[in-house]
Amino acid sequence: MAIPKKELEFNINDDLMRLKIAELERKLNVVYEGGGKKRIEKLHESGKLTARERIDLLLDPNTDRFEVGAFVGDGMYEEHGGCPSGGVVVVIGYVSGKQCIVVANDATVKAGAWFPITAKKNLRAQEISMENNLPIIYLVDSAGVYLPMQDEIFPDKEHFGRIFRNNAIMSSRGIVQIAAVMGSCVAGGAYLPIMSDESLIVNKTGTIFLAGSYLVKAAIGETIDNETLGGSVTHTEVSGVCDYKSENDQECLKTIRSLMDKIGHTETAGFDRKESSLPKFDLKKVYGILPSDRAKPYSMHELIECIVDNSEHTEYKADYGKSIVCTYARIDGWSVGIVANQRDIVKSGKGEMQFGGVIYSDSADKAARFIMNCNQRNIPLVFLQDVTGFMVGSKSEHGGIIKDGAKLVNAMANSVVPKFTIVVGNSYGAGNYAMCGKAYDPRLIVGWPTAEIAVMSGSAAAKVLLQIEVASLKAKGEEITPEREAELFNHIKDKYDKQTSPYYAASRLWIDAIINPIDTRKVISMGIEMANLKKAEKAYNVGVIQC
């Protein structure tokens, strides 16, 4: 008996998604090794744990966690030996029942030295902490700035020094900061633990100083060893720089857990939460929804029903502006407003239309109004991106697509409720902006393995760039055969496709993580939980909007 076409397509889609997830897991396993097994063994021999082992011991067992920036640095700095995870591990999790963010230097990667992308990742961790009043714990084990690239990390506004500025700002806002010196902490980096609320240091392995013994000898002629210069005894008994001395990593982490246990509760933002319910469908059903051929339509409603509690949602203006779905729902009990691009063939008063992730004027207008409603009602926003951009052409231009698009961007950019963005498929051009891309301050932004982020698709970009390249070559007198043109097209497309990959985006921290689609509920729930720690600092005001 033949398999029905729809079921066959679902199975093909499911197989492709599972292959992408398997690739994701393989890549993560490589990342988790940091600088490699030999360096891990060397770290263990010195009596130290790795960054990930420290985090595992610190976080509450059998609780949810979310790693930010696991793929940061992927494919970058190859001429310097690479920089897995940017040389620092950042995880949102729970310590003594309190949600917090942990930042741990990976000493197996260039002794924990800071590359340019390391600074960007550390600043992202602090940004998450500041946006949400989320306690932050630093597990310090770093040799400081990676000197061969000092010009790209030292003096600018978003460079190394911004970390300490943020320490000061966070302290003034009452955000809990705890720092544990579990290895090297040198030069400018020595200020981080001291600018935190409380600091710990591990005996015999932790050291803090502005200049090490060799530099001290060269600078002032003093002969001294590093332990006497800035070890645990010096900083807990002589200088008073550190507050707690621990005999090993395990004791240090236990002390941090004890400190976190004593933290009081603060006023919440008041986001509504009820008892959580799973969707009516198996969570893995979502694997078969996205077409293997990205040009084919699919139902965003069906995808939403695989994510929200009880698979129930209340759609706003269901029969108007159908290229964007706006709907109220709950995710893990939290009330949310969902804004999602529609990719299906739908019937309207104008007949049958296929929406390939394009935003039309009526959809932009609807989404802007929905976002305003969510802000008025204190409902967090979730954006599900699969967007190719805004509709073009004379009809759209004459109808004011730019004005309606600006209205959507204005309403979204000025939102005071937290925003969370999931890049499900395409994230192209101005559609990335309107659907709350990284530039618009989502509290968390993640991509599925099917995500593509760029100005336009690889095929479309290659066609444009090919025309320019062919015209240039012809102007130089070169004859372009069909075979040569195809070769040029494929070369351009392959290069552009690499840049649209979610791994390219994740390596540069355009997204916080690439996730298994079934973890979408967890990421959104943890995100709203941390956002609930901080009330909005101002009332919602969109400024001037042309109606």
PDB file of C-alpha atoms in Angstrom, residues 288-422:
ATOM      1  CA  GLY A 288       8.371  16.761  10.463  1.00  0.00           C
ATOM      2  CA  ILE A 289       6.693  20.127   9.962  1.00  0.00           C
ATOM      3  CA  LEU A 290       9.433  22.200   8.334  1.00  0.00           C
ATOM      4  CA  PRO A 291       9.785  21.163   4.656  1.00  0.00           C
ATOM      5  CA  SER A 292      13.109  19.754   3.490  1.00  0.00           C
ATOM      6  CA  ASP A 293      12.621  22.061   0.488  1.00  0.00           C
ATOM      7  CA  ARG A 294      12.522  25.500   2.108  1.00  0.00           C
ATOM      8  CA  ALA A 295      10.511  26.929  -0.799  1.00  0.00           C
ATOM      9  CA  LYS A 296       7.550  24.702   0.074  1.00  0.00           C
ATOM     10  CA  PRO A 297       4.725  25.949   2.319  1.00  0.00           C
ATOM     11  CA  TYR A 298       3.878  24.683   5.797  1.00  0.00           C
ATOM     12  CA  SER A 299       1.486  25.719   8.535  1.00  0.00           C
ATOM     13  CA  MET A 300       2.863  27.934  11.297  1.00  0.00           C
ATOM     14  CA  HIS A 301      -0.315  27.167  13.257  1.00  0.00           C
ATOM     15  CA  GLU A 302       0.679  23.503  13.310  1.00  0.00           C
ATOM     16  CA  LEU A 303       4.174  24.405  14.539  1.00  0.00           C
ATOM     17  CA  ILE A 304       2.787  26.654  17.289  1.00  0.00           C
ATOM     18  CA  GLU A 305       0.507  23.857  18.486  1.00  0.00           C
ATOM     19  CA  CYS A 306       3.608  21.700  19.038  1.00  0.00           C
ATOM     20  CA  ILE A 307       5.083  24.326  21.380  1.00  0.00           C
ATOM     21  CA  VAL A 308       2.278  25.852  23.457  1.00  0.00           C
ATOM     22  CA  ASP A 309       0.522  24.376  26.498  1.00  0.00           C
ATOM     23  CA  ASN A 310      -2.360  22.030  25.617  1.00  0.00           C
ATOM     24  CA  SER A 311      -1.727  23.037  21.969  1.00  0.00           C
ATOM     25  CA  GLU A 312      -4.212  25.851  22.629  1.00  0.00           C
ATOM     26  CA  HIS A 313      -3.937  29.473  21.549  1.00  0.00           C
ATOM     27  CA  THR A 314      -6.243  32.416  20.894  1.00  0.00           C
ATOM     28  CA  GLU A 315      -5.473  34.046  17.567  1.00  0.00           C
ATOM     29  CA  TYR A 316      -5.732  37.813  17.175  1.00  0.00           C
ATOM     30  CA  LYS A 317      -7.312  39.057  13.905  1.00  0.00           C
ATOM     31  CA  ALA A 318      -7.213  35.525  12.493  1.00  0.00           C
ATOM     32  CA  ASP A 319      -8.774  36.510   9.151  1.00  0.00           C
ATOM     33  CA  TYR A 320      -6.726  39.650   8.563  1.00  0.00           C
ATOM     34  CA  GLY A 321      -3.084  40.094   7.613  1.00  0.00           C
ATOM     35  CA  LYS A 322      -2.562  36.368   7.261  1.00  0.00           C
ATOM     36  CA  SER A 323       1.160  36.421   6.436  1.00  0.00           C
ATOM     37  CA  ILE A 324       1.814  36.976  10.166  1.00  0.00           C
ATOM     38  CA  VAL A 325       0.178  34.927  12.911  1.00  0.00           C
ATOM     39  CA  CYS A 326      -0.422  36.821  16.165  1.00  0.00           C
ATOM     40  CA  THR A 327      -1.758  34.729  19.015  1.00  0.00           C
ATOM     41  CA  TYR A 328      -2.010  34.500  22.807  1.00  0.00           C
ATOM     42  CA  ALA A 329      -0.940  31.264  24.467  1.00  0.00           C
ATOM     43  CA  ARG A 330       0.943  29.763  27.405  1.00  0.00           C
ATOM     44  CA  ILE A 331       4.369  28.175  27.303  1.00  0.00           C
ATOM     45  CA  ASP A 332       5.304  26.103  30.370  1.00  0.00           C
ATOM     46  CA  GLY A 333       2.543  27.957  32.182  1.00  0.00           C
ATOM     47  CA  TRP A 334       3.757  31.468  31.257  1.00  0.00           C
ATOM     48  CA  SER A 335       1.377  33.775  29.401  1.00  0.00           C
ATOM     49  CA  VAL A 336       2.931  34.840  26.062  1.00  0.00           C
ATOM     50  CA  GLY A 337       2.073  36.734  22.918  1.00  0.00           C
ATOM     51  CA  ILE A 338       3.409  34.989  19.810  1.00  0.00           C
ATOM     52  CA  VAL A 339       4.280  36.782  16.550  1.00  0.00           C
ATOM     53  CA  ALA A 340       5.094  34.277  13.799  1.00  0.00           C
ATOM     54  CA  ASN A 341       5.606  34.327  10.041  1.00  0.00           C
ATOM     55  CA  GLN A 342       3.145  32.257   8.030  1.00  0.00           C
ATOM     56  CA  ARG A 343       4.482  30.016   5.234  1.00  0.00           C
ATOM     57  CA  ASP A 344       1.255  28.238   4.265  1.00  0.00           C
ATOM     58  CA  ILE A 345      -1.228  28.512   1.395  1.00  0.00           C
ATOM     59  CA  VAL A 346      -4.304  30.155   2.886  1.00  0.00           C
ATOM     60  CA  LYS A 347      -7.673  31.283   1.612  1.00  0.00           C
ATOM     61  CA  SER A 348      -8.741  34.881   1.964  1.00  0.00           C
ATOM     62  CA  GLY A 349     -11.362  37.162   0.486  1.00  0.00           C
ATOM     63  CA  LYS A 350      -9.001  37.593  -2.470  1.00  0.00           C
ATOM     64  CA  GLY A 351      -8.830  33.869  -3.103  1.00  0.00           C
ATOM     65  CA  GLU A 352      -6.003  31.434  -2.435  1.00  0.00           C
ATOM     66  CA  MET A 353      -2.606  32.925  -1.532  1.00  0.00           C
ATOM     67  CA  GLN A 354       0.756  31.442  -0.596  1.00  0.00           C
ATOM     68  CA  PHE A 355       2.687  33.298   2.074  1.00  0.00           C
ATOM     69  CA  GLY A 356       6.363  32.393   1.781  1.00  0.00           C
ATOM     70  CA  GLY A 357       7.368  34.276   4.902  1.00  0.00           C
ATOM     71  CA  VAL A 358       6.750  37.662   3.255  1.00  0.00           C
ATOM     72  CA  ILE A 359       5.391  40.528   5.366  1.00  0.00           C
ATOM     73  CA  TYR A 360       2.542  42.496   3.759  1.00  0.00           C
ATOM     74  CA  SER A 361       1.160  45.880   4.840  1.00  0.00           C
ATOM     75  CA  ASP A 362      -1.904  44.452   6.563  1.00  0.00           C
ATOM     76  CA  SER A 363       0.222  41.909   8.449  1.00  0.00           C
ATOM     77  CA  ALA A 364       2.686  44.569   9.618  1.00  0.00           C
ATOM     78  CA  ASP A 365      -0.212  46.711  10.835  1.00  0.00           C
ATOM     79  CA  LYS A 366      -1.771  43.768  12.681  1.00  0.00           C
ATOM     80  CA  ALA A 367       1.498  42.730  14.325  1.00  0.00           C
ATOM     81  CA  ALA A 368       2.181  46.309  15.492  1.00  0.00           C
ATOM     82  CA  ARG A 369      -1.255  46.508  17.145  1.00  0.00           C
ATOM     83  CA  PHE A 370      -0.779  43.086  18.753  1.00  0.00           C
ATOM     84  CA  ILE A 371       2.620  44.086  20.170  1.00  0.00           C
ATOM     85  CA  MET A 372       1.047  47.221  21.659  1.00  0.00           C
ATOM     86  CA  ASN A 373      -1.650  45.092  23.286  1.00  0.00           C
ATOM     87  CA  CYS A 374       0.935  42.769  24.839  1.00  0.00           C
ATOM     88  CA  ASN A 375       2.817  45.738  26.275  1.00  0.00           C
ATOM     89  CA  GLN A 376      -0.360  47.182  27.735  1.00  0.00           C
ATOM     90  CA  ARG A 377      -1.201  43.836  29.364  1.00  0.00           C
ATOM     91  CA  ASN A 378       2.337  42.966  30.569  1.00  0.00           C
ATOM     92  CA  ILE A 379       2.591  39.852  28.363  1.00  0.00           C
ATOM     93  CA  PRO A 380       6.083  38.730  27.185  1.00  0.00           C
ATOM     94  CA  LEU A 381       6.548  38.458  23.415  1.00  0.00           C
ATOM     95  CA  VAL A 382       7.830  35.440  21.479  1.00  0.00           C
ATOM     96  CA  PHE A 383       8.869  35.879  17.838  1.00  0.00           C
ATOM     97  CA  LEU A 384       9.023  32.809  15.586  1.00  0.00           C
ATOM     98  CA  GLN A 385      11.061  33.873  12.581  1.00  0.00           C
ATOM     99  CA  ASP A 386      10.769  32.353   9.124  1.00  0.00           C
ATOM    100  CA  VAL A 387      10.816  35.517   7.087  1.00  0.00           C
ATOM    101  CA  THR A 388      12.121  36.478   3.665  1.00  0.00           C
ATOM    102  CA  GLY A 389      11.391  40.201   4.036  1.00  0.00           C
ATOM    103  CA  PHE A 390       8.697  42.728   3.204  1.00  0.00           C
ATOM    104  CA  MET A 391       6.585  42.582   0.049  1.00  0.00           C
ATOM    105  CA  VAL A 392       8.019  44.634  -2.830  1.00  0.00           C
ATOM    106  CA  GLY A 393       6.609  46.031  -6.075  1.00  0.00           C
ATOM    107  CA  SER A 394       4.537  49.041  -7.108  1.00  0.00           C
ATOM    108  CA  LYS A 395       1.324  47.820  -5.467  1.00  0.00           C
ATOM    109  CA  SER A 396       3.048  47.427  -2.087  1.00  0.00           C
ATOM    110  CA  GLU A 397       5.005  50.673  -2.379  1.00  0.00           C
ATOM    111  CA  HIS A 398       1.911  52.656  -3.353  1.00  0.00           C
ATOM    112  CA  GLY A 399       0.036  51.011  -0.483  1.00  0.00           C
ATOM    113  CA  GLY A 400       2.603  52.283   2.027  1.00  0.00           C
ATOM    114  CA  ILE A 401       4.543  49.123   2.885  1.00  0.00           C
ATOM    115  CA  ILE A 402       7.443  51.221   4.193  1.00  0.00           C
ATOM    116  CA  LYS A 403       5.120  53.138   6.516  1.00  0.00           C
ATOM    117  CA  ASP A 404       3.466  49.957   7.825  1.00  0.00           C
ATOM    118  CA  GLY A 405       6.839  48.248   8.215  1.00  0.00           C
ATOM    119  CA  ALA A 406       8.133  51.236  10.165  1.00  0.00           C
ATOM    120  CA  LYS A 407       5.059  51.042  12.411  1.00  0.00           C
ATOM    121  CA  LEU A 408       5.859  47.396  13.203  1.00  0.00           C
ATOM    122  CA  VAL A 409       9.535  48.118  13.878  1.00  0.00           C
ATOM    123  CA  ASN A 410       8.608  51.067  16.097  1.00  0.00           C
ATOM    124  CA  ALA A 411       6.111  49.084  18.167  1.00  0.00           C
ATOM    125  CA  MET A 412       8.548  46.189  18.558  1.00  0.00           C
ATOM    126  CA  ALA A 413      11.693  48.240  19.238  1.00  0.00           C
ATOM    127  CA  ASN A 414      10.015  50.244  22.013  1.00  0.00           C
ATOM    128  CA  SER A 415       8.533  47.220  23.790  1.00  0.00           C
ATOM    129  CA  VAL A 416       9.073  47.226  27.539  1.00  0.00           C
ATOM    130  CA  VAL A 417       7.942  43.613  27.985  1.00  0.00           C
ATOM    131  CA  PRO A 418      10.708  41.057  27.374  1.00  0.00           C
ATOM    132  CA  LYS A 419      11.141  39.690  23.860  1.00  0.00           C
ATOM    133  CA  PHE A 420      12.383  36.224  22.892  1.00  0.00           C
ATOM    134  CA  THR A 421      13.282  35.283  19.330  1.00  0.00           C
ATOM    135  CA  ILE A 422      13.393  31.804  17.811  1.00  0.00           C
TER     136      ILE A 422
END
